[in-house]
PDB file of C-alpha atoms in Angstrom:
ATOM      1  CA  MET A   1     -41.143-164.766  45.192  1.00 44.00           C
ATOM      2  CA  ALA A   2     -44.092-164.669  48.550  1.00 47.00           C
ATOM      3  CA  CYS A   3     -47.010-163.603  47.392  1.00 48.00           C
ATOM      4  CA  ALA A   4     -49.065-160.903  49.078  1.00 50.00           C
ATOM      5  CA  ASP A   5     -50.779-161.001  52.217  1.00 54.00           C
ATOM      6  CA  PRO A   6     -54.624-161.152  51.351  1.00 55.00           C
ATOM      7  CA  MET A   7     -55.527-159.736  54.710  1.00 51.00           C
ATOM      8  CA  LYS A   8     -53.220-157.054  53.843  1.00 50.00           C
ATOM      9  CA  LEU A   9     -54.643-156.247  50.901  1.00 44.00           C
ATOM     10  CA  HIS A  10     -58.074-156.258  51.579  1.00 45.00           C
ATOM     11  CA  THR A  11     -56.895-153.413  54.865  1.00 50.00           C
ATOM     12  CA  MET A  12     -55.302-151.520  52.366  1.00 45.00           C
ATOM     13  CA  SER A  13     -58.260-151.603  49.763  1.00 50.00           C
ATOM     14  CA  PHE A  14     -60.738-150.919  52.849  1.00 46.00           C
ATOM     15  CA  TRP A  15     -58.782-147.657  53.976  1.00 48.00           C
ATOM     16  CA  LEU A  16     -58.691-146.427  50.029  1.00 47.00           C
ATOM     17  CA  GLN A  17     -61.985-146.425  49.232  1.00 56.00           C
ATOM     18  CA  SER A  18     -62.843-145.282  52.896  1.00 62.00           C
ATOM     19  CA  LEU A  19     -60.257-142.421  52.452  1.00 70.00           C
ATOM     20  CA  PRO A  20     -62.953-139.938  50.652  1.00 70.00           C
ATOM     21  CA  ASN A  21     -65.111-140.428  53.416  1.00 73.00           C
ATOM     22  CA  LEU A  22     -62.598-139.385  55.421  1.00 79.00           C
ATOM     23  CA  LEU A  23     -61.337-136.503  53.426  1.00 78.00           C
ATOM     24  CA  THR A  24     -64.899-135.269  53.408  1.00 80.00           C
ATOM     25  CA  GLY A  25     -65.048-135.804  57.560  1.00 83.00           C
ATOM     26  CA  LEU A  26     -62.016-134.133  58.166  1.00 85.00           C
ATOM     27  CA  ARG A  27     -63.802-130.948  56.363  1.00 88.00           C
ATOM     28  CA  VAL A  28     -66.676-131.470  58.522  1.00 88.00           C
ATOM     29  CA  VAL A  29     -64.707-131.271  62.023  1.00 91.00           C
ATOM     30  CA  LEU A  30     -62.389-128.649  60.761  1.00 93.00           C
ATOM     31  CA  THR A  31     -65.358-125.985  60.112  1.00 94.00           C
ATOM     32  CA  PRO A  32     -66.676-125.451  63.593  1.00 95.00           C
ATOM     33  CA  VAL A  33     -62.176-125.621  64.450  1.00 96.00           C
ATOM     34  CA  ILE A  34     -61.459-123.122  61.798  1.00 96.00           C
ATOM     35  CA  VAL A  35     -65.113-120.700  62.768  1.00 96.00           C
ATOM     36  CA  GLY A  36     -63.547-120.684  66.143  1.00 95.00           C
ATOM     37  CA  LEU A  37     -60.214-119.288  65.713  1.00 96.00           C
ATOM     38  CA  MET A  38     -62.038-116.446  63.679  1.00 95.00           C
ATOM     39  CA  PHE A  39     -63.971-115.532  67.259  1.00 94.00           C
ATOM     40  CA  TRP A  40     -60.736-116.190  68.791  1.00 89.00           C
ATOM     41  CA  ASP A  41     -59.468-112.606  68.124  1.00 74.00           C
ATOM     42  CA  GLY A  42     -56.075-112.258  67.131  1.00 83.00           C
ATOM     43  CA  VAL A  43     -53.354-112.360  64.059  1.00 86.00           C
ATOM     44  CA  PHE A  44     -51.823-115.911  64.992  1.00 91.00           C
ATOM     45  CA  SER A  45     -55.220-117.700  65.784  1.00 94.00           C
ATOM     46  CA  ASN A  46     -56.870-115.752  62.603  1.00 94.00           C
ATOM     47  CA  HIS A  47     -53.532-117.315  60.410  1.00 95.00           C
ATOM     48  CA  ILE A  48     -53.868-120.575  61.976  1.00 96.00           C
ATOM     49  CA  ALA A  49     -57.531-120.508  61.045  1.00 96.00           C
ATOM     50  CA  ALA A  50     -56.932-119.795  57.291  1.00 96.00           C
ATOM     51  CA  ILE A  51     -53.929-122.388  57.150  1.00 96.00           C
ATOM     52  CA  LEU A  52     -56.809-124.960  58.314  1.00 96.00           C
ATOM     53  CA  PHE A  53     -58.914-123.330  55.924  1.00 96.00           C
ATOM     54  CA  GLY A  54     -56.679-124.499  52.751  1.00 95.00           C
ATOM     55  CA  VAL A  55     -56.158-127.706  54.464  1.00 94.00           C
ATOM     56  CA  ALA A  56     -59.800-128.180  54.181  1.00 92.00           C
ATOM     57  CA  ALA A  57     -60.071-126.810  50.918  1.00 90.00           C
ATOM     58  CA  ILE A  58     -57.074-128.810  49.822  1.00 90.00           C
ATOM     59  CA  SER A  59     -59.076-132.472  51.102  1.00 86.00           C
ATOM     60  CA  ASP A  60     -61.904-131.380  48.328  1.00 80.00           C
ATOM     61  CA  VAL A  61     -59.797-132.009  46.045  1.00 80.00           C
ATOM     62  CA  LEU A  62     -58.089-135.092  47.049  1.00 79.00           C
ATOM     63  CA  ASP A  63     -61.128-136.757  48.426  1.00 67.00           C
ATOM     64  CA  GLY A  64     -62.826-136.491  44.285  1.00 65.00           C
ATOM     65  CA  PHE A  65     -59.339-137.646  43.148  1.00 59.00           C
ATOM     66  CA  PHE A  66     -59.258-140.739  45.255  1.00 59.00           C
ATOM     67  CA  ALA A  67     -62.770-141.176  44.258  1.00 57.00           C
ATOM     68  CA  ARG A  68     -62.100-141.560  40.411  1.00 58.00           C
ATOM     69  CA  ARG A  69     -58.785-143.208  41.195  1.00 58.00           C
ATOM     70  CA  HIS A  70     -60.052-146.107  43.085  1.00 51.00           C
ATOM     71  CA  ARG A  71     -63.367-145.963  41.740  1.00 59.00           C
ATOM     72  CA  SER A  72     -64.886-145.660  45.453  1.00 51.00           C
ATOM     73  CA  GLY A  73     -67.587-143.096  44.380  1.00 51.00           C
ATOM     74  CA  THR A  74     -71.014-143.459  45.753  1.00 55.00           C
ATOM     75  CA  GLN A  75     -74.130-141.781  45.830  1.00 54.00           C
ATOM     76  CA  LEU A  76     -74.106-140.769  49.308  1.00 52.00           C
ATOM     77  CA  GLY A  77     -70.412-140.266  49.341  1.00 52.00           C
ATOM     78  CA  ILE A  78     -71.111-137.489  46.363  1.00 63.00           C
ATOM     79  CA  PHE A  79     -74.020-135.963  48.637  1.00 60.00           C
ATOM     80  CA  PHE A  80     -72.091-135.949  51.810  1.00 64.00           C
ATOM     81  CA  ASP A  81     -68.933-134.400  49.404  1.00 63.00           C
ATOM     82  CA  LEU A  82     -71.324-131.423  48.337  1.00 70.00           C
ATOM     83  CA  VAL A  83     -72.232-130.982  52.265  1.00 77.00           C
ATOM     84  CA  GLY A  84     -69.591-130.659  53.505  1.00 77.00           C
ATOM     85  CA  ASP A  85     -68.277-127.696  51.203  1.00 82.00           C
ATOM     86  CA  LYS A  86     -71.545-125.814  51.196  1.00 87.00           C
ATOM     87  CA  LEU A  87     -71.386-125.957  55.224  1.00 90.00           C
ATOM     88  CA  LEU A  88     -67.606-124.746  55.414  1.00 92.00           C
ATOM     89  CA  VAL A  89     -67.942-122.095  53.250  1.00 93.00           C
ATOM     90  CA  ALA A  90     -71.288-120.755  54.558  1.00 94.00           C
ATOM     91  CA  ALA A  91     -70.002-121.466  58.364  1.00 95.00           C
ATOM     92  CA  VAL A  92     -66.717-119.497  57.699  1.00 96.00           C
ATOM     93  CA  LEU A  93     -69.286-116.856  55.601  1.00 96.00           C
ATOM     94  CA  ILE A  94     -71.786-116.189  58.362  1.00 95.00           C
ATOM     95  CA  ALA A  95     -69.025-115.560  61.028  1.00 96.00           C
ATOM     96  CA  ALA A  96     -67.208-113.130  59.004  1.00 95.00           C
ATOM     97  CA  VAL A  97     -70.153-111.037  58.203  1.00 96.00           C
ATOM     98  CA  GLU A  98     -70.473-111.347  62.713  1.00 95.00           C
ATOM     99  CA  LEU A  99     -67.092-110.154  63.154  1.00 94.00           C
ATOM    100  CA  GLU A 100     -67.936-107.027  60.354  1.00 93.00           C
ATOM    101  CA  TRP A 101     -64.863-108.802  57.661  1.00 94.00           C
ATOM    102  CA  ILE A 102     -67.654-108.314  54.832  1.00 94.00           C
ATOM    103  CA  PRO A 103     -71.241-107.157  54.802  1.00 95.00           C
ATOM    104  CA  SER A 104     -73.922-109.453  54.938  1.00 96.00           C
ATOM    105  CA  TRP A 105     -75.410-108.638  50.934  1.00 96.00           C
ATOM    106  CA  VAL A 106     -71.469-110.974  49.812  1.00 95.00           C
ATOM    107  CA  ALA A 107     -72.258-113.595  52.193  1.00 96.00           C
ATOM    108  CA  LEU A 108     -75.972-113.882  51.186  1.00 96.00           C
ATOM    109  CA  GLY A 109     -75.355-113.955  47.345  1.00 95.00           C
ATOM    110  CA  PHE A 110     -72.189-116.475  48.322  1.00 95.00           C
ATOM    111  CA  VAL A 111     -74.079-118.658  50.518  1.00 94.00           C
ATOM    112  CA  GLY A 112     -77.782-118.182  48.526  1.00 94.00           C
ATOM    113  CA  ARG A 113     -76.427-119.464  45.181  1.00 92.00           C
ATOM    114  CA  GLU A 114     -75.769-122.234  46.713  1.00 89.00           C
ATOM    115  CA  ILE A 115     -78.376-123.536  48.399  1.00 90.00           C
ATOM    116  CA  PHE A 116     -80.386-121.783  45.053  1.00 90.00           C
ATOM    117  CA  VAL A 117     -77.751-124.906  42.610  1.00 87.00           C
ATOM    118  CA  MET A 118     -78.442-127.698  44.970  1.00 85.00           C
ATOM    119  CA  GLY A 119     -81.959-127.373  45.521  1.00 85.00           C
ATOM    120  CA  MET A 120     -82.289-126.839  41.668  1.00 85.00           C
ATOM    121  CA  ARG A 121     -80.261-130.448  40.711  1.00 81.00           C
ATOM    122  CA  SER A 122     -81.894-131.829  43.308  1.00 80.00           C
ATOM    123  CA  TYR A 123     -85.533-131.313  41.343  1.00 82.00           C
ATOM    124  CA  ALA A 124     -83.426-132.173  38.514  1.00 80.00           C
ATOM    125  CA  GLY A 125     -82.023-135.398  40.110  1.00 76.00           C
ATOM    126  CA  ALA A 126     -85.703-136.434  40.916  1.00 77.00           C
ATOM    127  CA  GLN A 127     -87.016-135.377  37.200  1.00 76.00           C
ATOM    128  CA  GLY A 128     -84.129-138.072  36.144  1.00 75.00           C
ATOM    129  CA  VAL A 129     -81.678-135.440  34.805  1.00 74.00           C
ATOM    130  CA  THR A 130     -78.143-135.295  36.130  1.00 74.00           C
ATOM    131  CA  VAL A 131     -76.477-131.962  35.853  1.00 72.00           C
ATOM    132  CA  PRO A 132     -72.366-132.770  36.276  1.00 70.00           C
ATOM    133  CA  ALA A 133     -70.110-130.132  37.445  1.00 70.00           C
ATOM    134  CA  GLY A 134     -68.514-127.950  34.807  1.00 75.00           C
ATOM    135  CA  HIS A 135     -65.179-126.377  34.159  1.00 84.00           C
ATOM    136  CA  LEU A 136     -67.018-122.706  35.591  1.00 87.00           C
ATOM    137  CA  GLY A 137     -68.210-124.197  38.583  1.00 84.00           C
ATOM    138  CA  LYS A 138     -65.114-126.030  39.254  1.00 84.00           C
ATOM    139  CA  MET A 139     -63.098-122.394  38.626  1.00 91.00           C
ATOM    140  CA  LYS A 140     -66.083-120.804  40.951  1.00 91.00           C
ATOM    141  CA  MET A 141     -65.274-123.225  43.743  1.00 90.00           C
ATOM    142  CA  MET A 142     -61.551-122.881  43.316  1.00 91.00           C
ATOM    143  CA  TRP A 143     -61.586-119.005  43.573  1.00 94.00           C
ATOM    144  CA  GLN A 144     -63.895-119.420  46.770  1.00 94.00           C
ATOM    145  CA  TYR A 145     -61.574-120.904  48.656  1.00 94.00           C
ATOM    146  CA  ILE A 146     -58.152-118.593  47.699  1.00 95.00           C
ATOM    147  CA  ALA A 147     -60.887-115.494  48.168  1.00 96.00           C
ATOM    148  CA  ILE A 148     -62.632-117.151  51.875  1.00 96.00           C
ATOM    149  CA  GLY A 149     -58.414-117.735  52.348  1.00 96.00           C
ATOM    150  CA  GLY A 150     -57.029-114.721  51.999  1.00 95.00           C
ATOM    151  CA  LEU A 151     -60.033-112.921  53.969  1.00 95.00           C
ATOM    152  CA  LEU A 152     -59.217-115.090  56.941  1.00 95.00           C
ATOM    153  CA  TRP A 153     -55.284-114.597  56.773  1.00 94.00           C
ATOM    154  CA  ASP A 154     -55.987-110.598  56.419  1.00 90.00           C
ATOM    155  CA  ARG A 155     -58.553-108.113  55.384  1.00 87.00           C
ATOM    156  CA  ALA A 156     -56.210-106.154  53.015  1.00 86.00           C
ATOM    157  CA  PRO A 157     -57.568-104.009  49.963  1.00 86.00           C
ATOM    158  CA  MET A 158     -55.946-106.909  47.540  1.00 89.00           C
ATOM    159  CA  ILE A 159     -58.066-109.160  48.929  1.00 91.00           C
ATOM    160  CA  TRP A 160     -61.284-107.841  48.492  1.00 92.00           C
ATOM    161  CA  VAL A 161     -60.922-108.220  45.132  1.00 93.00           C
ATOM    162  CA  LEU A 162     -60.341-111.476  45.331  1.00 94.00           C
ATOM    163  CA  VAL A 163     -63.528-111.589  46.648  1.00 95.00           C
ATOM    164  CA  LEU A 164     -65.788-109.644  44.348  1.00 95.00           C
ATOM    165  CA  PHE A 165     -64.126-111.828  41.625  1.00 96.00           C
ATOM    166  CA  ALA A 166     -64.681-115.105  43.341  1.00 96.00           C
ATOM    167  CA  PHE A 167     -68.560-113.188  44.400  1.00 96.00           C
ATOM    168  CA  VAL A 168     -68.969-112.089  40.388  1.00 96.00           C
ATOM    169  CA  LEU A 169     -67.675-115.472  39.247  1.00 95.00           C
ATOM    170  CA  THR A 170     -70.405-117.381  41.832  1.00 95.00           C
ATOM    171  CA  ILE A 171     -73.574-115.518  40.927  1.00 95.00           C
ATOM    172  CA  VAL A 172     -72.331-116.283  36.996  1.00 94.00           C
ATOM    173  CA  SER A 173     -72.025-120.045  37.579  1.00 93.00           C
ATOM    174  CA  GLY A 174     -75.067-120.311  39.695  1.00 92.00           C
ATOM    175  CA  ILE A 175     -77.241-118.305  36.011  1.00 93.00           C
ATOM    176  CA  HIS A 176     -75.011-120.618  34.045  1.00 90.00           C
ATOM    177  CA  TYR A 177     -76.344-123.774  36.208  1.00 88.00           C
ATOM    178  CA  LEU A 178     -79.892-122.679  35.266  1.00 88.00           C
ATOM    179  CA  ILE A 179     -79.839-121.661  32.333  1.00 89.00           C
ATOM    180  CA  THR A 180     -78.883-125.750  31.754  1.00 85.00           C
ATOM    181  CA  ILE A 181     -81.283-127.314  33.586  1.00 85.00           C
ATOM    182  CA  SER A 182     -83.959-125.113  31.910  1.00 84.00           C
ATOM    183  CA  LYS A 183     -83.047-126.041  28.967  1.00 82.00           C
ATOM    184  CA  GLU A 184     -82.575-129.684  29.792  1.00 78.00           C
ATOM    185  CA  LEU A 185     -85.691-129.576  31.827  1.00 77.00           C
ATOM    186  CA  ASN A 186     -87.877-127.797  29.780  1.00 79.00           C
ATOM    187  CA  ASN A 187     -87.144-130.804  26.596  1.00 71.00           C
ATOM    188  CA  ARG A 188     -89.594-132.945  29.471  1.00 67.00           C
ATOM    189  CA  PRO A 189     -93.193-133.786  30.378  1.00 63.00           C
ATOM    190  CA  ALA A 190     -94.414-132.331  33.148  1.00 59.00           C
ATOM    191  CA  PRO A 191     -94.391-134.086  36.402  1.00 58.00           C
ATOM    192  CA  ASP A 192     -97.878-135.345  37.858  1.00 56.00           C
ATOM    193  CA  VAL A 193     -98.409-132.133  40.920  1.00 53.00           C
ATOM    194  CA  PRO A 194    -101.108-133.694  43.431  1.00 54.00           C
ATOM    195  CA  ASP A 195    -104.400-131.325  43.250  1.00 53.00           C
ATOM    196  CA  PRO A 196    -104.649-128.427  46.243  1.00 53.00           C
ATOM    197  CA  ILE A 197    -105.908-130.075  49.396  1.00 57.00           C
TER     198      ILE A 197
END
């Protein structure tokens, strides 16, 4: 029985370990394409944008799966994964406001929550507190993808129900993160704060 070629095994291992970052890069690349299709007025272009958004959403699920399966996750990879997700959602929502598909307060709630939670998690991480994404946060992300994908496909009343449901879930999950991180930080001494100049 012939032994496997070590070079092929090494190459395969490299690609499997690089796959999560490649999938994150795919989301970043697809973001301007999706936004461009949104402004290219027409039902067909909107449907293509919705399909590409679905591909980007699936890539978000797959990159985490492959990172865990092949133990190829890194702190930098996690950071880029988060940034890729937020960039995709924020860009599409801002474009939707410009196109008058949604009111500005909806986009502000979605994007503001993401910035707020990222800021809290970054500060908590600097204090040695790690708060992993919980079930509520993952559910929020799933419904965001469903609602925004539906919005890209059509602006029917039923889609608005999905958007508002995802909006409420987004705010609730943000409040949950605030409470969770606050409890963790309250148990730690305050860091040294430099004197004002």
